[in-house]
Amino acid sequence: MKKMQRSLLMLCLLMAAPSAMKAQQILNLEDCRQMAILSNRDMETARAKMEMADLDKKIAMSNWFPKISVTGTYMFNEKELSLIGDDMSKRLQNAGTALDGALHDTMGQLQQAILSNPQAAMEFMKSPLWQTVVGQLSKTQLADAVNKIGSEIDKAFHLDIQNVVVGVVSLQQPIFVGGKIVAANKIAALAQELSRAQYDQKYQDILIGVDQSYWQIVSIANKLKLSEQYADLLHKMEHDVEASIAAGIMTEADMLQIRVQVNEADMMATKAKNGLELSKMLLCKQIGLDLNSSITLADENTEDIAMPLLRETKDIEDIYKDRPEIKSLNLATQIYEKKVNVVRADMMPKIALTANYLISNPSSFNGFDTKWGGMFNVGVMVNIPIFHAFEAANKTRKAKTEASLYRLQLEDAKNMIDLQVTQCRKMIDEALEKVNMARNNMLNAEENLRTASIGYEAGVVTTNVALGAHTAWLKSHSEYIDACIELQMNNANLLKAEGAYARPTDIENEKQAKNK
């Protein structure tokens, strides 16, 4: 939603660009800042990194929840599975025939044994029962029935596995992994804050670049007006000298001096005009407009350059909190300290709960049948690392060393920021003094030019003196413009050094608080 709003705002600004080119739309400093933020590719990259960090945090959070997966397999086998050999298979299939033959042989041998014994033969002949039993046994046919049973048994030893389908639903829930999940979630949260700090840093870098380009254009525009005024004064003086020469009061040598100064003034105005165009092209590039767009800045045509609103002196600890560089290094240090816990977790036991449901066809849960059958199982998995050639211990020492390096960088950054802030504050004081001195010099030069012009018109002041007054007027005004612009530049540098630029994440937090 936020990305869509930014895109719509940028679209509106770009749609307004053509009308701005025609109507000379006036852009103030805040307009330029917003357009630069919306159009800068580095800001888009920083926003994408913030979104990635948010997703990484969600990914780390998902490790608390069980992992559920479904796996399915189909396999075609060329042959079936046989648990007995071919010879045994034939024996089972012909078991009835063999049994029937053996029975008949046995009965024949029994009859011969009875008949060979006269007494047994006499008893056998006298007993109709034995005759009936022996006769029936001799006529009994067991081959078909036993062969059928043997075939069924043989079939049971030949498993149909030509078409096999297996499905598994698995669940894994980590119970204890040495604190790795806790550390990973903390690292993801710190990385999310780090991406926001880097976004703020990029935001402030863009603002300082736009501020410098803006005030450089204001400086060149005022110098262009100054050079044009200086050229107008010299042209008027040239006209007066021409009249004096015609009256015989001045010589051609005076005219040559004037013309040399006039040419220099015209060249100065031309250079200022070209420099103004190039500076505006640079600003157009920074704020996302076409390089040939015609823009006018709000402070470009003011009579006097605006003075910056100087802020109260901030405490150095507050500056450390507001500087995104310090925040980034502090977060990086914490991240590497948490990485020590992640690496140390590799040396800790790991416990996880597992649950599975298995379904297959053919099924072997009730004999072996080509039907669907399934079962579930629940278990606990424990992994205890014993020896890995001190790999985990070395990784832990490496992570501690990396954390110590970031702590050293953090201390160095604090010292550099302290030096930078002190330097910017002294430069502000010097710039204020320059502005006051330049203003006094400018007033004196204006008064000097006024008296010299009156004396020159009265004929009591020479051409050299009059030209010197004009040159001093030009120099004093130029130094005043430089002093004012230097004060603006130094103020912008101080704002960045103190972390006083409004950070976009702070603005978003304020909006969210108001909405609540």
mmCIF file of C-alpha atoms in Angstrom, residues 96-97 225 236 338 358 403 419 450 464 488 507:
data_model
loop_
_atom_site.group_PDB
_atom_site.id
_atom_site.type_symbol
_atom_site.label_atom_id
_atom_site.label_comp_id
_atom_site.label_asym_id
_atom_site.label_seq_id
_atom_site.Cartn_x
_atom_site.Cartn_y
_atom_site.Cartn_z
ATOM 1 C CA GLY A 96 -1.804 -83.003 -5.228
ATOM 2 C CA THR A 97 -0.646 -85.176 -8.112
ATOM 3 C CA LYS A 225 22.133 39.062 -11.208
ATOM 4 C CA LYS A 236 26.133 53.410 -18.203
ATOM 5 C CA LYS A 338 23.854 -13.410 18.251
ATOM 6 C CA LEU A 358 2.048 -43.991 5.565
ATOM 7 C CA ALA A 403 31.764 -9.139 16.770
ATOM 8 C CA LEU A 419 35.333 15.297 15.525
ATOM 9 C CA ARG A 450 27.701 56.175 -4.425
ATOM 10 C CA ASN A 464 40.512 54.645 -12.230
ATOM 11 C CA GLN A 488 23.634 27.376 4.366
ATOM 12 C CA ILE A 507 7.798 10.159 10.020
#
